[in-house]
PDB file of C-alpha atoms in Angstrom:
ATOM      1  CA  UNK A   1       0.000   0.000   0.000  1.00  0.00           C
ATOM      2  CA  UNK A   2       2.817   2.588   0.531  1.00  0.00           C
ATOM      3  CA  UNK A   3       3.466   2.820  -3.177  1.00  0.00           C
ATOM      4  CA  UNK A   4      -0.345   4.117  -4.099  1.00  0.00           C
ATOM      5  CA  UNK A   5       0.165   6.940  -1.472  1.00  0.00           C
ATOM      6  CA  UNK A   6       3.636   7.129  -3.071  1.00  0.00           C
ATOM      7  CA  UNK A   7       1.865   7.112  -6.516  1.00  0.00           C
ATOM      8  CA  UNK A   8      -1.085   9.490  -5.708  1.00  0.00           C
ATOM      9  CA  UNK A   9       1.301  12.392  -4.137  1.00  0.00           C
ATOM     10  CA  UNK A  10       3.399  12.096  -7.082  1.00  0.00           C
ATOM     11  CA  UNK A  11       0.149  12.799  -9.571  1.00  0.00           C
ATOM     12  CA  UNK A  12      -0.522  15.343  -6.672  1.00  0.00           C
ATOM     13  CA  UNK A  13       2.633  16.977  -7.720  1.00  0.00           C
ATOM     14  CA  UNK A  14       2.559  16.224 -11.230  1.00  0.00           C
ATOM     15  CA  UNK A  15      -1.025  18.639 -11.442  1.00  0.00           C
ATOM     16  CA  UNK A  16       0.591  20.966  -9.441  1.00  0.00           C
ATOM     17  CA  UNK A  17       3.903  21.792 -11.447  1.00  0.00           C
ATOM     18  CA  UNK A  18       1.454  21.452 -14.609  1.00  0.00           C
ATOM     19  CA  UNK A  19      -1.076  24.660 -12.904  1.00  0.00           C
ATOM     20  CA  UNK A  20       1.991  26.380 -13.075  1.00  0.00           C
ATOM     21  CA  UNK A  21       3.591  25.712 -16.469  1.00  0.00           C
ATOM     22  CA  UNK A  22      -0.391  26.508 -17.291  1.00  0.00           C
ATOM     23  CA  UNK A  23      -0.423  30.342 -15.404  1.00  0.00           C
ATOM     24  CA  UNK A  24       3.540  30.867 -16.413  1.00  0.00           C
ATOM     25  CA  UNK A  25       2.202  30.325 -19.881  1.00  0.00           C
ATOM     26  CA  UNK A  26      -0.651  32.363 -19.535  1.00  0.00           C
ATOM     27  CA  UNK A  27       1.721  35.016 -17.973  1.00  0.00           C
ATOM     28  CA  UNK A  28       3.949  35.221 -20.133  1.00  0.00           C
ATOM     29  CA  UNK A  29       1.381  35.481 -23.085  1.00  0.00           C
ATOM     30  CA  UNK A  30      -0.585  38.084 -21.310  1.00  0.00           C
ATOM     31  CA  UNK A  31       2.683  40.197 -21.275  1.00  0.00           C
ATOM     32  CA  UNK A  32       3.732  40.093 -24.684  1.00  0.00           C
ATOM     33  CA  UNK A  33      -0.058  40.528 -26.202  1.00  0.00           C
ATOM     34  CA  UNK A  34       0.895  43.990 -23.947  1.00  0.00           C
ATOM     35  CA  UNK A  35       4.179  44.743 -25.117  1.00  0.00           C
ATOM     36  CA  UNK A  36       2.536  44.446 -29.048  1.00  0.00           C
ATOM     37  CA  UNK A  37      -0.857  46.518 -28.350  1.00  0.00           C
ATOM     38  CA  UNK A  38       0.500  49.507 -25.812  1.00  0.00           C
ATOM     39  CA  UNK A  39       2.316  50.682 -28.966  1.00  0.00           C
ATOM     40  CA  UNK A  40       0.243  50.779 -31.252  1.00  0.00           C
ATOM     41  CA  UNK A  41      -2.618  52.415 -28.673  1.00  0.00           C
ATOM     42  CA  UNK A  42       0.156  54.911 -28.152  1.00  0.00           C
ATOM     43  CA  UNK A  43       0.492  55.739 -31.869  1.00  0.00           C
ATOM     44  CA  UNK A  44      -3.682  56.536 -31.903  1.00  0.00           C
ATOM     45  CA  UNK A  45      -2.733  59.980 -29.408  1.00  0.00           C
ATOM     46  CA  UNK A  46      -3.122  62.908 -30.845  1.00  0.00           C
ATOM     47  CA  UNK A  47       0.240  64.674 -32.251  1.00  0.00           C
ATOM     48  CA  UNK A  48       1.845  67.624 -30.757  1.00  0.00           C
ATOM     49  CA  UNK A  49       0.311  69.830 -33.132  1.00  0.00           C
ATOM     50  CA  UNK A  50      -3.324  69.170 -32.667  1.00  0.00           C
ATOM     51  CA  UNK A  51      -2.446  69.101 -28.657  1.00  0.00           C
ATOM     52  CA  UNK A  52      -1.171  72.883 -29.575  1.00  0.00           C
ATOM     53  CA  UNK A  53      -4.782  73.214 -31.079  1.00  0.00           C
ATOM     54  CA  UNK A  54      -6.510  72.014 -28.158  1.00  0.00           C
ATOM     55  CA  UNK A  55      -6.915  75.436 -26.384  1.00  0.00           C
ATOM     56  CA  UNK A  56      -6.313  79.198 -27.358  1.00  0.00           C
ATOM     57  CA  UNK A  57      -6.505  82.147 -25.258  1.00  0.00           C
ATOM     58  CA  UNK A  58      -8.104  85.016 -26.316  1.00  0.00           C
ATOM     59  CA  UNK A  59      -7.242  88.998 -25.011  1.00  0.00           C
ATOM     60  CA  UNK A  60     -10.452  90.224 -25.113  1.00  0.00           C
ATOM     61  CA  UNK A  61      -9.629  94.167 -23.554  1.00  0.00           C
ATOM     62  CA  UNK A  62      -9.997  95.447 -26.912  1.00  0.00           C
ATOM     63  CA  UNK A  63     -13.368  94.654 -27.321  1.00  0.00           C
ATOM     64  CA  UNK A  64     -15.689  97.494 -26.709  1.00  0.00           C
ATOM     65  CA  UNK A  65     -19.110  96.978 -24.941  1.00  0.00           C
ATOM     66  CA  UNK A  66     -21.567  95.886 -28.354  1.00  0.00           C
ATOM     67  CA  UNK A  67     -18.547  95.031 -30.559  1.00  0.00           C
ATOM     68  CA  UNK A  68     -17.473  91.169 -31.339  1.00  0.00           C
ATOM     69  CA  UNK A  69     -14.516  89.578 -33.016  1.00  0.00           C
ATOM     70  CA  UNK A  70     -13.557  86.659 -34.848  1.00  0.00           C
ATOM     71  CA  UNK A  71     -10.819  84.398 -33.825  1.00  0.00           C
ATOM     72  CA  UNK A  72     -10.301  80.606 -34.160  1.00  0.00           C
ATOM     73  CA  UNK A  73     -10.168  77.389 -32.083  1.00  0.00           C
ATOM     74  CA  UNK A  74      -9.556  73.929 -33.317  1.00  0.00           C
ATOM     75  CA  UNK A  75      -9.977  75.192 -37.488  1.00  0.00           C
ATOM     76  CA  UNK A  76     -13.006  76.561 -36.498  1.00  0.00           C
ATOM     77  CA  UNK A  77     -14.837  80.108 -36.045  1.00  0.00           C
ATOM     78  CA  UNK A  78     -15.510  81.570 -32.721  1.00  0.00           C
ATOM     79  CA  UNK A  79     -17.290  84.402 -32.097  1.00  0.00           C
ATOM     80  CA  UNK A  80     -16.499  86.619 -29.096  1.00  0.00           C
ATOM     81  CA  UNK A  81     -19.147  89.442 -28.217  1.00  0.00           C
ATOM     82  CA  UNK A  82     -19.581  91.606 -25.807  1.00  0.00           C
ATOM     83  CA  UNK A  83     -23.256  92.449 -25.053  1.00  0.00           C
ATOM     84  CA  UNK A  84     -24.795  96.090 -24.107  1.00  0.00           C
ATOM     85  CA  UNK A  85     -26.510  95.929 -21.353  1.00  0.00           C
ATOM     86  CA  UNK A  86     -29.557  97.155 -23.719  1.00  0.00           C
ATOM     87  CA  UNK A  87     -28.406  93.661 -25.598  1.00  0.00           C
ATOM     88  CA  UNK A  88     -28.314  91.714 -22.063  1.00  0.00           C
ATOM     89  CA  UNK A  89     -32.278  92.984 -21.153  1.00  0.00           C
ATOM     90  CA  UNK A  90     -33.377  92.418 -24.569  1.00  0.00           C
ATOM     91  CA  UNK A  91     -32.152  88.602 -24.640  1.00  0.00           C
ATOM     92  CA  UNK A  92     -33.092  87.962 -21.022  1.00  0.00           C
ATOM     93  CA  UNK A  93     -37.174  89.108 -22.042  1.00  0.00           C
ATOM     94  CA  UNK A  94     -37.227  86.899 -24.666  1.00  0.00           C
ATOM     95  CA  UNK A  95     -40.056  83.888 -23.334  1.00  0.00           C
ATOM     96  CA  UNK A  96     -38.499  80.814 -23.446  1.00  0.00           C
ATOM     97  CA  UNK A  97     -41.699  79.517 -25.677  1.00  0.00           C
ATOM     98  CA  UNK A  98     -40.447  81.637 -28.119  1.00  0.00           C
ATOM     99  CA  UNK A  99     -37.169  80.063 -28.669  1.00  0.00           C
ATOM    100  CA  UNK A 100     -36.785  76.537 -30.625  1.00  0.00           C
ATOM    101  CA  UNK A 101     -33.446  75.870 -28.103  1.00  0.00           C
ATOM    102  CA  UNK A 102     -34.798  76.890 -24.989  1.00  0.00           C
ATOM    103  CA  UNK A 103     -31.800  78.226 -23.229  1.00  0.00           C
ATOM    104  CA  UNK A 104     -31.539  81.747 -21.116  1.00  0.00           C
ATOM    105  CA  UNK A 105     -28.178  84.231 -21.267  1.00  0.00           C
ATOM    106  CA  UNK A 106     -27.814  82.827 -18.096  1.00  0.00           C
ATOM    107  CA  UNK A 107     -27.146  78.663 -19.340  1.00  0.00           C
ATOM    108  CA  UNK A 108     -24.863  80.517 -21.989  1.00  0.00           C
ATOM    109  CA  UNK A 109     -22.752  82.534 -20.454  1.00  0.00           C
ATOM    110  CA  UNK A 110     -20.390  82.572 -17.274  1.00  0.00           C
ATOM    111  CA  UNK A 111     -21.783  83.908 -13.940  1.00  0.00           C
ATOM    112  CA  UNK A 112     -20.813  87.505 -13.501  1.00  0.00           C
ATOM    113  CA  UNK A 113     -19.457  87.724 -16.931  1.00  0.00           C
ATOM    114  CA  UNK A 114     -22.873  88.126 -18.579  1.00  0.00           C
ATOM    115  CA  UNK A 115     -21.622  89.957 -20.982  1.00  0.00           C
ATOM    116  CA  UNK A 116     -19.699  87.833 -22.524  1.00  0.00           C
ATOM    117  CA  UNK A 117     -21.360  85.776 -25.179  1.00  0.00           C
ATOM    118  CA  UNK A 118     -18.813  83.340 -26.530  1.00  0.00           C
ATOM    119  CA  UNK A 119     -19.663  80.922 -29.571  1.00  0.00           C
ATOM    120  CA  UNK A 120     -18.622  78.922 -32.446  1.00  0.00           C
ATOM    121  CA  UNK A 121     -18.844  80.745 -35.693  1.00  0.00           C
ATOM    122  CA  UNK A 122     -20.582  77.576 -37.324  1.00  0.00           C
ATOM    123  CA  UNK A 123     -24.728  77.738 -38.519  1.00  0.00           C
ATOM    124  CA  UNK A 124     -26.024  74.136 -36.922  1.00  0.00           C
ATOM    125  CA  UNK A 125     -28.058  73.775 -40.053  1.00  0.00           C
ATOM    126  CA  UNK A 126     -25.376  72.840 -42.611  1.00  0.00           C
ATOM    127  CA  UNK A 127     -22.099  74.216 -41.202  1.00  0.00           C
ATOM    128  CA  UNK A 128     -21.973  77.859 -42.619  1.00  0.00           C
ATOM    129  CA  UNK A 129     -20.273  80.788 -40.888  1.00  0.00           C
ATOM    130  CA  UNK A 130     -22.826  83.051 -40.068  1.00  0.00           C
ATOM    131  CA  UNK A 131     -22.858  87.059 -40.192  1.00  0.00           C
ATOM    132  CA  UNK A 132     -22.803  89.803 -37.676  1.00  0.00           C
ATOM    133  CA  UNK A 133     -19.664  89.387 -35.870  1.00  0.00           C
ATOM    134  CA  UNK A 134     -17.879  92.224 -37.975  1.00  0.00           C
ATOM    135  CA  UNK A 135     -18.687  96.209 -38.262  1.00  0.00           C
ATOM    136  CA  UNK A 136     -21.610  96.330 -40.821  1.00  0.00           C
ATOM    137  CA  UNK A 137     -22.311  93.105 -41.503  1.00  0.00           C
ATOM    138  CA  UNK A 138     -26.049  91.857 -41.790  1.00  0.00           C
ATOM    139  CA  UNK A 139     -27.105  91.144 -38.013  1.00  0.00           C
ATOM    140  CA  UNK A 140     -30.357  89.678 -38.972  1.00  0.00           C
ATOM    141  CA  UNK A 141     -33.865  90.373 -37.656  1.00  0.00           C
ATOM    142  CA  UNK A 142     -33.055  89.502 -34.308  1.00  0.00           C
ATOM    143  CA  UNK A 143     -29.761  91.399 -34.152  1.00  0.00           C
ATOM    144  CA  UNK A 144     -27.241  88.590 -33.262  1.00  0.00           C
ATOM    145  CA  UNK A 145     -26.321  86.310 -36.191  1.00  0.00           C
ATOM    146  CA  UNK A 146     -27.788  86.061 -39.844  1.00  0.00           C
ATOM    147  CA  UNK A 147     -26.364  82.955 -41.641  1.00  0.00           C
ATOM    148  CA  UNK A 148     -27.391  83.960 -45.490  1.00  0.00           C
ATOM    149  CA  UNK A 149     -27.030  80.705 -47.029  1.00  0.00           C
ATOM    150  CA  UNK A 150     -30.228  79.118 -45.970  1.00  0.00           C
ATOM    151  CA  UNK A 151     -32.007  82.548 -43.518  1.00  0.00           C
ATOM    152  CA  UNK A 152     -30.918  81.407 -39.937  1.00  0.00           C
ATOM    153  CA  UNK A 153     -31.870  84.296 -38.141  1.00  0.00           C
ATOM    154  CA  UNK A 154     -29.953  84.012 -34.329  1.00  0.00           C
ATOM    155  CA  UNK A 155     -30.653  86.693 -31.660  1.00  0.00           C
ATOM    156  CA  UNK A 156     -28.465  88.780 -29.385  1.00  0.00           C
ATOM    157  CA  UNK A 157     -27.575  85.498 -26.994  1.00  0.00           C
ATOM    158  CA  UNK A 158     -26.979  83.089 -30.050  1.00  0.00           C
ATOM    159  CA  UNK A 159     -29.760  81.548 -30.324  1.00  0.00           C
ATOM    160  CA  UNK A 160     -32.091  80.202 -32.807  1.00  0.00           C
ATOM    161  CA  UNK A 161     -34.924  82.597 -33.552  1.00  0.00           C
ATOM    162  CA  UNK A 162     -35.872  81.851 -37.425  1.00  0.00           C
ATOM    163  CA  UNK A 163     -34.674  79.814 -40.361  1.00  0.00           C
ATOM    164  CA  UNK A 164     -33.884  76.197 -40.662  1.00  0.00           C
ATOM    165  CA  UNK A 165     -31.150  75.595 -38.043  1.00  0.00           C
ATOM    166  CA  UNK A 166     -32.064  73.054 -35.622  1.00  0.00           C
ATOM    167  CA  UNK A 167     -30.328  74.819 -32.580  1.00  0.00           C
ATOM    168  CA  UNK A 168     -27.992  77.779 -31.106  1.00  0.00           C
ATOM    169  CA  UNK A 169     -24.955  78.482 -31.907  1.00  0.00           C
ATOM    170  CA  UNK A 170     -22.890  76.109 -29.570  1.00  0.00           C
ATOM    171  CA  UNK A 171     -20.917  77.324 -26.911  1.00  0.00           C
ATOM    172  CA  UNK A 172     -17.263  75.979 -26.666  1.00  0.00           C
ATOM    173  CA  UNK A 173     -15.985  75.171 -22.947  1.00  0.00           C
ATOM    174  CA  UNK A 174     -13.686  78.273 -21.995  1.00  0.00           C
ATOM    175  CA  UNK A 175     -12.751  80.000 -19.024  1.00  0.00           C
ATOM    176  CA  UNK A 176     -12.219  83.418 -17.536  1.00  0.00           C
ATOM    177  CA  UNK A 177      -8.046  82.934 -16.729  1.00  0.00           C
ATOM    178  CA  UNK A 178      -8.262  86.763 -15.894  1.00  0.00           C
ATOM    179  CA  UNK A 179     -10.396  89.653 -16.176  1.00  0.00           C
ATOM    180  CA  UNK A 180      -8.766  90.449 -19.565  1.00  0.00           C
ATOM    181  CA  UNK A 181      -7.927  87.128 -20.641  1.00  0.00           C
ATOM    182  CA  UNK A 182     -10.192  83.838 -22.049  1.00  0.00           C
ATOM    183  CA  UNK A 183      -9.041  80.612 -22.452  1.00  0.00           C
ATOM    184  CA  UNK A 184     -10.999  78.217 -24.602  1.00  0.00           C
ATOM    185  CA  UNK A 185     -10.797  74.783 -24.969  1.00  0.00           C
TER     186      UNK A 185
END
């Protein structure tokens, strides 16, 4: 009888050195399958020149009260305005049944800085850069944005008063660095 215990410890160790051939294997597999993927997931970041892209800041002293410019962010069209307070009453009465995107000044702009209207320069109906950012240019009936492609008429907070365009103009994440100074992106 001593050689079945002697036979049933060795298949006792024989299952034992085989679990760990099985998780050495397993190991080891698992650690190349990461040395071949972790580069190539590397290669899908974005290059330095579209992290440059990523944010811009704006100086935004210039800008009298009622004027806006143009700049860009990320290819794109921003418009920077800053409202009258004549501008500011005049978007706040607006009833929000009136509006197709129900959003106030308020959900648009940046607490104490109501004044600041910042936007992307792109018409939500097809992608058009609408009008009334420069001196003289057509402001629309609603005396924000006109986009003259298709009629989008946007009002004094951006918004989507009249034409085809679906919604407002969208608002791009930024932030106040300074009283002078806007950082978007």
């Amino acid at each position: 009888m001593a050689s079945e215990s002697e036979a049933t410890a060795t298949i006792e160790d024989g299952v034992r050195r085989r679990d760990f051939i099985n998780i050495a294997a397993v190991s080891f597999a698992g650690v190349g399958a990461g040395a071949v993927v972790l580069p190539l997931v590397a290669q899908m970041n974005p290059s330095a020149d579209v992290l440059a892209l990523s944010s811009t800041e704006i100086d935004i002293s210039a800008i009298a009260s009622g004027q806006a410019i143009k700049t860009s962010w990320r290819k794109q069209p921003v418009f920077v305005r800053n409202l009258t307070p004549a501008e500011i009453e005049e978007a706040n009465r607006v009833p929000m049944g009136d509006l197709r995107d129900a959003e106030t000044l308020a959900d648009r702009t940046k607490p104490g800085k109501e004044n600041w209207l910042i936007t992307l320069g792109v018409c939500t109906h097809l992608g058009c850069v609408p009008l009334g950012a420069a001196e003289g240019e057509n402001r629309g009936d609603f005396g924000g944005y006109f986009c003259p492609c298709h009629g989008s008429h946007y009002d004094t907070a951006a918004r989507i008063r009249k034409g085809p365009a679906p919604t407002n103009l969208v608002v791009p994440p930024y932030d106040f660095t300074s009283d002078t100074v806007v950082t978007i992106g």
